[in-house]
CSV table of C-alpha atoms in Angstrom, one decimal:
chain,number,residue,atom,x,y,z
A,1079,MET,CA,36.1,-5.4,-78.8
A,1080,THR,CA,37.2,-5.3,-75.1
A,1081,ARG,CA,40.3,-3.2,-74.7
A,1082,SER,CA,42.7,-2.4,-71.8
A,1083,VAL,CA,46.4,-1.2,-71.5
A,1084,ASN,CA,49.2,-2.2,-69.3
A,1085,GLY,CA,50.8,0.9,-67.9
A,1086,TRP,CA,49.4,3.9,-69.8
A,1087,ALA,CA,48.9,5.2,-73.3
A,1088,LEU,CA,47.3,8.1,-75.2
A,1089,GLY,CA,44.2,8.0,-77.3
A,1090,ARG,CA,41.6,10.1,-79.1
A,1091,PHE,CA,37.9,9.5,-78.5
A,1092,ASP,CA,34.3,10.6,-79.3
A,1093,ASP,CA,31.7,10.5,-76.5
A,1094,GLY,CA,28.9,11.4,-78.8
A,1095,VAL,CA,29.2,15.1,-77.9
A,1096,SER,CA,32.7,16.0,-78.8
A,1097,GLU,CA,36.1,14.5,-79.7
A,1098,PHE,CA,38.9,14.7,-77.1
A,1099,ALA,CA,42.3,13.4,-76.2
A,1100,ALA,CA,42.7,11.3,-73.1
A,1101,LEU,CA,45.2,9.4,-71.0
A,1102,VAL,CA,44.4,5.7,-71.1
A,1103,VAL,CA,45.0,3.7,-67.9
A,1104,GLY,CA,43.7,0.1,-67.7
A,1105,ASP,CA,40.3,0.1,-69.3
A,1106,ARG,CA,39.5,3.8,-68.7
A,1107,ALA,CA,40.1,7.1,-70.5
A,1108,ILE,CA,41.0,10.2,-68.4
A,1109,ARG,CA,40.0,13.3,-70.4
A,1110,LEU,CA,42.9,15.8,-70.8
A,1111,GLN,CA,41.8,19.4,-70.1
A,1112,ASP,CA,42.6,22.4,-72.3
A,1113,ASP,CA,45.2,24.8,-70.9
A,1114,GLY,CA,46.5,22.0,-68.6
A,1115,LEU,CA,49.4,20.1,-69.9
A,1116,THR,CA,49.4,22.2,-73.1
A,1117,LYS,CA,48.7,25.8,-73.9
A,1118,GLY,CA,45.3,25.8,-75.5
A,1119,PRO,CA,43.5,22.7,-76.8
A,1120,ALA,CA,44.8,19.4,-75.3
A,1121,THR,CA,45.4,17.6,-78.6
A,1122,ILE,CA,47.8,14.6,-79.1
A,1123,ARG,CA,49.8,16.8,-81.5
A,1124,ALA,CA,50.2,19.5,-78.9
A,1125,LEU,CA,51.4,16.9,-76.3
A,1126,LEU,CA,53.9,15.5,-78.8
A,1127,ASP,CA,55.1,19.0,-79.8
A,1128,ASP,CA,56.4,19.4,-76.2
A,1129,TRP,CA,57.0,15.7,-75.5
A,1130,ALA,CA,60.0,16.1,-73.3
A,1131,TRP,CA,57.9,18.2,-70.9
A,1132,THR,CA,54.5,16.5,-71.2
A,1133,HIS,CA,55.7,12.9,-71.0
A,1134,PRO,CA,56.8,12.8,-67.3
A,1135,ARG,CA,53.7,14.7,-66.3
A,1136,LEU,CA,51.4,12.3,-68.1
A,1137,ALA,CA,53.2,9.5,-66.3
A,1138,ASP,CA,52.5,11.2,-63.0
A,1139,LEU,CA,48.9,11.6,-63.9
A,1140,ALA,CA,48.7,7.9,-64.8
A,1141,ALA,CA,50.1,7.0,-61.4
A,1142,SER,CA,47.8,9.4,-59.5
A,1143,GLY,CA,44.7,7.1,-59.5
A,1144,ALA,CA,42.5,9.6,-61.3
A,1145,ASP,CA,39.3,8.2,-62.5
A,1146,GLY,CA,38.0,8.2,-66.1
A,1147,VAL,CA,35.4,7.0,-68.5
A,1148,PRO,CA,35.2,3.3,-69.5
A,1149,LEU,CA,36.6,2.7,-72.9
A,1150,ALA,CA,33.6,0.6,-73.7
A,1151,ASP,CA,31.4,3.8,-73.6
A,1152,LEU,CA,33.5,5.7,-76.2
A,1153,ARG,CA,34.2,5.5,-79.9
A,1154,ILE,CA,37.9,5.1,-80.3
A,1155,LEU,CA,39.5,7.4,-83.0
A,1156,ALA,CA,42.9,7.1,-84.6
A,1157,PRO,CA,45.3,8.2,-81.9
A,1158,VAL,CA,47.5,10.5,-84.0
A,1159,GLU,CA,47.0,13.2,-86.7
A,1160,PRO,CA,50.4,13.2,-88.4
A,1161,ARG,CA,51.7,15.9,-90.6
A,1162,GLN,CA,53.6,13.2,-92.6
A,1163,ILE,CA,53.5,9.5,-93.1
A,1164,LEU,CA,56.5,7.6,-94.5
A,1165,GLN,CA,56.1,3.9,-95.3
A,1166,ALA,CA,58.8,1.3,-95.7
A,1167,GLY,CA,58.1,-1.3,-98.4
A,1168,ALA,CA,59.4,-4.9,-98.7
A,1169,ASN,CA,61.1,-4.7,-95.3
A,1170,TYR,CA,60.4,-8.1,-93.7
A,1171,ARG,CA,62.6,-11.0,-94.7
A,1172,SER,CA,59.6,-13.4,-94.8
A,1173,HIS,CA,57.8,-11.0,-97.1
A,1174,VAL,CA,60.7,-10.5,-99.5
A,1175,ALA,CA,61.3,-14.3,-99.7
A,1176,GLN,CA,57.6,-15.0,-100.3
A,1177,ILE,CA,57.6,-12.4,-103.1
A,1178,ILE,CA,60.6,-13.9,-104.8
A,1179,VAL,CA,59.3,-17.5,-104.6
A,1180,SER,CA,55.8,-16.6,-105.8
A,1181,SER,CA,57.0,-14.4,-108.7
A,1182,ARG,CA,59.5,-16.9,-110.2
A,1183,ALA,CA,59.5,-17.0,-114.0
A,1184,ALA,CA,57.9,-20.0,-115.7
A,1185,ASP,CA,61.2,-21.2,-117.0
A,1186,ASP,CA,63.1,-20.8,-113.7
A,1187,PRO,CA,64.4,-24.3,-112.8
A,1188,ARG,CA,65.2,-23.5,-109.1
A,1189,SER,CA,63.3,-25.1,-106.3
A,1190,ASP,CA,61.5,-23.2,-103.6
A,1191,ASP,CA,64.3,-23.8,-101.2
A,1192,GLU,CA,66.9,-22.6,-103.7
A,1193,LEU,CA,64.9,-19.5,-104.3
A,1194,ARG,CA,64.6,-18.9,-100.6
A,1195,ARG,CA,68.4,-19.3,-100.2
A,1196,PHE,CA,68.9,-16.8,-103.1
A,1197,ALA,CA,66.5,-14.4,-101.4
A,1198,GLU,CA,68.4,-14.6,-98.1
A,1199,GLU,CA,71.7,-13.9,-99.8
A,1200,MET,CA,70.2,-11.0,-101.7
A,1201,MET,CA,68.7,-9.6,-98.5
A,1202,ASP,CA,72.0,-9.9,-96.5
A,1203,GLU,CA,73.8,-8.0,-99.3
A,1204,ARG,CA,71.0,-5.3,-99.4
A,1205,ALA,CA,71.2,-4.9,-95.6
A,1206,ARG,CA,75.0,-4.4,-95.8
A,1207,THR,CA,75.1,-2.1,-98.8
A,1208,GLY,CA,71.6,-0.9,-99.6
A,1209,SER,CA,68.9,1.3,-98.2
A,1210,PRO,CA,65.2,1.0,-97.3
A,1211,PHE,CA,62.5,1.8,-99.8
A,1212,PHE,CA,60.1,4.5,-98.7
A,1213,PHE,CA,57.0,5.9,-100.2
A,1214,SER,CA,54.7,8.7,-98.8
A,1215,GLY,CA,51.3,8.1,-97.3
A,1216,MET,CA,48.5,10.7,-96.9
A,1217,PRO,CA,46.9,11.5,-93.5
A,1218,ALA,CA,43.5,11.6,-95.3
A,1219,ALA,CA,43.7,7.8,-95.6
A,1220,ILE,CA,43.7,7.3,-91.8
A,1221,CYS,CA,40.6,5.9,-90.0
A,1222,GLY,CA,40.0,4.6,-86.6
A,1223,PRO,CA,40.7,1.1,-85.3
A,1224,ASP,CA,37.0,0.1,-85.4
A,1225,ASP,CA,35.9,1.9,-88.5
A,1226,ASP,CA,34.6,0.3,-91.7
A,1227,VAL,CA,37.1,0.0,-94.5
A,1228,LEU,CA,35.6,1.1,-97.8
A,1229,LEU,CA,36.4,-1.1,-100.8
A,1230,PRO,CA,36.4,0.9,-104.0
A,1231,SER,CA,34.2,-0.4,-106.8
A,1232,GLU,CA,37.0,-0.1,-109.4
A,1233,ALA,CA,39.3,-2.4,-107.5
A,1234,ALA,CA,39.0,-6.2,-107.4
A,1235,GLN,CA,42.3,-7.0,-105.5
A,1236,VAL,CA,42.3,-5.1,-102.2
A,1237,ASP,CA,44.9,-6.4,-99.8
A,1238,TRP,CA,46.0,-6.0,-96.2
A,1239,GLU,CA,49.3,-5.3,-94.5
A,1240,ALA,CA,49.7,-5.4,-90.7
A,1241,GLU,CA,52.4,-3.0,-89.6
A,1242,LEU,CA,54.2,-1.6,-86.6
A,1243,ALA,CA,54.1,2.2,-86.8
A,1244,VAL,CA,56.6,4.5,-85.1
A,1245,VAL,CA,55.4,7.8,-83.7
A,1246,ILE,CA,58.0,10.5,-83.8
A,1247,GLY,CA,58.4,12.6,-80.6
A,1248,THR,CA,60.7,15.4,-81.5
A,1249,VAL,CA,61.9,17.2,-84.6
A,1250,ALA,CA,64.4,14.9,-86.4
A,1251,ARG,CA,66.8,15.9,-89.2
A,1252,ARG,CA,69.9,13.8,-90.1
A,1253,VAL,CA,69.6,11.6,-87.0
A,1254,SER,CA,72.3,9.0,-86.5
A,1255,ARG,CA,71.3,5.4,-86.2
A,1256,GLU,CA,72.8,5.3,-82.7
A,1257,ARG,CA,70.5,8.1,-81.5
A,1258,ALA,CA,67.5,7.3,-83.5
A,1259,LEU,CA,65.3,5.8,-80.8
A,1260,ASP,CA,65.7,9.0,-78.7
A,1261,TYR,CA,63.4,10.6,-81.3
A,1262,VAL,CA,60.6,8.0,-80.8
A,1263,ALA,CA,57.6,9.0,-78.7
A,1264,GLY,CA,55.9,5.6,-79.0
A,1265,TYR,CA,54.3,3.0,-81.2
A,1266,THR,CA,50.9,2.2,-82.6
A,1267,VAL,CA,49.2,-0.4,-84.9
A,1268,CYS,CA,48.5,0.2,-88.6
A,1269,ASN,CA,47.0,-1.8,-91.5
A,1270,ASP,CA,48.2,-0.6,-94.9
A,1271,VAL,CA,45.3,-1.5,-97.0
A,1272,SER,CA,46.2,-1.6,-100.7
A,1273,ALA,CA,44.4,-2.0,-104.0
A,1274,ARG,CA,47.0,-4.1,-105.9
A,1275,ASP,CA,45.3,-3.9,-109.3
A,1276,LEU,CA,45.5,-0.1,-109.2
A,1277,GLN,CA,49.1,0.0,-107.9
A,1278,PHE,CA,51.0,-0.7,-111.1
A,1279,PRO,CA,48.7,0.2,-114.0
A,1280,ALA,CA,50.0,-0.6,-117.5
A,1281,GLU,CA,49.6,3.0,-118.7
A,1282,HIS,CA,51.9,4.3,-115.9
A,1283,LYS,CA,54.3,1.3,-115.7
A,1284,ALA,CA,57.2,3.3,-116.9
A,1285,LEU,CA,56.7,5.8,-114.1
A,1286,GLY,CA,56.5,3.3,-111.3
A,1287,GLY,CA,53.7,2.5,-108.8
A,1288,ASP,CA,50.6,4.6,-108.4
A,1289,TRP,CA,50.7,5.0,-104.6
A,1290,VAL,CA,47.9,7.5,-104.4
A,1291,ARG,CA,45.2,5.5,-106.1
A,1292,ALA,CA,46.4,2.2,-104.6
A,1293,LYS,CA,47.2,3.0,-101.0
A,1294,ASN,CA,45.8,6.4,-100.0
A,1295,ARG,CA,42.0,6.1,-100.3
A,1296,PRO,CA,39.8,7.1,-97.4
A,1297,THR,CA,39.9,4.4,-94.7
A,1298,PHE,CA,42.8,2.6,-96.2
A,1299,LEU,CA,45.0,3.2,-93.1
A,1300,PRO,CA,43.3,2.0,-90.0
A,1301,THR,CA,45.4,3.3,-87.1
A,1302,GLY,CA,45.4,2.6,-83.4
A,1303,PRO,CA,43.8,2.0,-81.0
A,1304,PHE,CA,46.4,3.8,-78.9
A,1305,LEU,CA,49.7,5.6,-78.9
A,1306,VAL,CA,51.8,3.6,-76.5
A,1307,PRO,CA,54.9,5.4,-75.2
A,1308,ALA,CA,58.2,3.8,-75.9
A,1309,ASP,CA,59.0,3.4,-72.2
A,1310,GLN,CA,55.7,1.4,-71.8
A,1311,VAL,CA,56.6,-1.0,-74.6
A,1312,GLY,CA,60.0,-2.6,-73.6
A,1313,ASP,CA,61.8,-4.1,-76.6
A,1314,HIS,CA,59.8,-3.2,-79.6
A,1315,ARG,CA,61.6,-5.9,-81.6
A,1316,ALA,CA,59.8,-8.6,-79.6
A,1317,LEU,CA,56.2,-7.3,-80.2
A,1318,GLU,CA,54.3,-10.0,-82.1
A,1319,ILE,CA,52.4,-8.8,-85.1
A,1320,THR,CA,49.4,-10.8,-86.3
A,1321,PHE,CA,46.6,-10.4,-88.8
A,1322,ASP,CA,43.4,-12.5,-88.8
A,1323,LEU,CA,40.8,-12.5,-91.6
A,1324,ASN,CA,37.4,-13.8,-90.5
A,1325,GLY,CA,39.1,-15.6,-87.7
A,1326,GLU,CA,41.9,-17.2,-89.7
A,1327,ARG,CA,45.5,-16.3,-88.9
A,1328,LEU,CA,47.3,-15.1,-92.1
A,1329,GLN,CA,50.2,-13.0,-90.8
A,1330,ARG,CA,52.5,-13.5,-87.9
A,1331,ASP,CA,56.0,-12.2,-87.3
A,1332,LEU,CA,58.3,-10.1,-85.1
A,1333,PRO,CA,59.9,-6.7,-85.8
A,1334,ARG,CA,63.3,-8.2,-85.2
A,1335,ASN,CA,62.9,-9.9,-88.6
A,1336,MET,CA,62.9,-6.6,-90.4
A,1337,LEU,CA,65.5,-6.1,-93.1
A,1338,PHE,CA,66.1,-2.5,-92.0
A,1339,ASP,CA,65.3,-2.0,-88.3
A,1340,VAL,CA,63.6,1.0,-86.7
A,1341,PRO,CA,66.8,2.9,-86.0
A,1342,ALA,CA,67.9,2.4,-89.6
A,1343,LEU,CA,64.5,3.6,-90.9
A,1344,ILE,CA,64.5,6.7,-88.7
A,1345,ALA,CA,68.1,7.6,-89.8
A,1346,GLU,CA,67.3,7.1,-93.5
A,1347,ALA,CA,64.0,9.0,-93.3
A,1348,SER,CA,65.5,11.9,-91.4
A,1349,ALA,CA,68.3,12.1,-94.0
A,1350,ALA,CA,65.7,12.6,-96.7
A,1351,THR,CA,63.3,15.0,-94.9
A,1352,THR,CA,62.6,16.6,-91.6
A,1353,LEU,CA,60.4,14.5,-89.3
A,1354,TYR,CA,58.0,16.3,-87.0
A,1355,PRO,CA,56.3,15.3,-83.7
A,1356,GLY,CA,53.4,13.0,-84.5
A,1357,ASP,CA,54.7,11.9,-87.8
A,1358,LEU,CA,54.3,8.2,-88.6
A,1359,ILE,CA,56.9,5.8,-90.0
A,1360,LEU,CA,55.3,2.5,-91.0
A,1361,THR,CA,57.9,-0.2,-90.9
A,1362,GLY,CA,56.7,-2.8,-93.4
A,1363,SER,CA,54.6,-5.9,-93.3
A,1364,PRO,CA,55.4,-9.6,-92.9
A,1365,ALA,CA,54.6,-12.4,-95.3
A,1366,GLY,CA,51.0,-13.5,-95.7
A,1367,ASN,CA,49.4,-10.8,-97.8
A,1368,GLY,CA,46.4,-11.4,-100.1
A,1369,GLY,CA,48.6,-11.9,-103.2
A,1370,HIS,CA,50.2,-14.9,-101.6
A,1371,TYR,CA,46.9,-16.6,-100.9
A,1372,ASN,CA,45.2,-15.2,-104.0
A,1373,ARG,CA,42.5,-14.0,-101.6
A,1374,TRP,CA,41.3,-10.4,-101.8
A,1375,LEU,CA,39.2,-8.4,-99.4
A,1376,GLN,CA,35.4,-8.7,-99.9
A,1377,PRO,CA,32.4,-6.8,-98.4
A,1378,GLY,CA,31.7,-8.4,-95.0
A,1379,ASP,CA,35.2,-9.5,-94.3
A,1380,VAL,CA,36.4,-8.7,-90.8
A,1381,MET,CA,40.1,-7.9,-90.3
A,1382,VAL,CA,41.7,-8.0,-86.9
A,1383,THR,CA,45.2,-6.5,-86.9
A,1384,ALA,CA,47.1,-6.8,-83.6
A,1385,ILE,CA,50.4,-6.1,-82.0
A,1386,ALA,CA,51.2,-7.5,-78.6
A,1387,GLY,CA,51.3,-4.7,-76.0
A,1388,LEU,CA,49.9,-2.1,-78.4
A,1389,GLY,CA,46.4,-3.4,-78.9
A,1390,ALA,CA,44.2,-4.6,-81.8
A,1391,GLN,CA,41.9,-3.2,-84.5
A,1392,ARG,CA,38.7,-4.8,-85.8
A,1393,ASN,CA,37.7,-3.4,-89.2
A,1394,THR,CA,34.8,-4.6,-91.4
A,1395,CYS,CA,35.0,-4.2,-95.1
A,1396,VAL,CA,32.1,-2.6,-97.0
A,1397,ARG,CA,31.7,-1.5,-100.6
A,1398,ASP,CA,32.3,2.2,-101.1
A,1399,GLN,CA,29.2,3.6,-102.7
């Protein structure tokens, strides 16, 4: 996959000898030197831990004309190594409406249009008086934007979820909605792969969903290709999110159609816990998941998850041995 960025971004790479952090300008990666912008190893986390200081200096380096290595010569790794991952569920209006329509009871006499109107009214009320639903992800599930996704042999219904991910840039605790975007370093692309038939097992139904077995397996969170700083993005609400399976477009939406927007998610998440630089907040996925199509991931499937301005992933599904 050919990649390039407008402006600049950050990434992690492997050149066959070592892994390293780099500034990405155009289609080249400028390796960041240890004891340069950071004290000690030049990691993405170290840069984010002092983001107010490093960000303007990275911008200066991007504008300096420094040369780098072609991205095509490198293996691209996940751009962040978060301490924590918080994920918002059922946060797109299109997704919630699709769930309500597709899960209607057999004796429900309402038409699809009536169910959609009911869903809109319910979502309006929830947005006014409710709060987002969060669950925790595990950093061990992260893989790179070109890595294979391993399908477990014990799951027959593995699904996809294209998502905009927020990268936190400074310690956040009880942040107001009005100031929430001040705590954002940037954005990246995620695909929240999920084994649906392991998510709500009958034996644990009374206890809720099994998020560990269903969503946190190795390679179940392709991330990247890059961390694009917020000031290089413009209006994050206008970034088109798409998902293609074997070349067929199955998801397409805009973040402005979230039920709870990015500031609301940051405010709620920081009220529940302390957020640290490099932490990820996944913001939910639009309509068009596998359950809607009754189409589950199979070995050999190729997923392309893309967000305009942030880049694209291309992951091939293989059976986990």
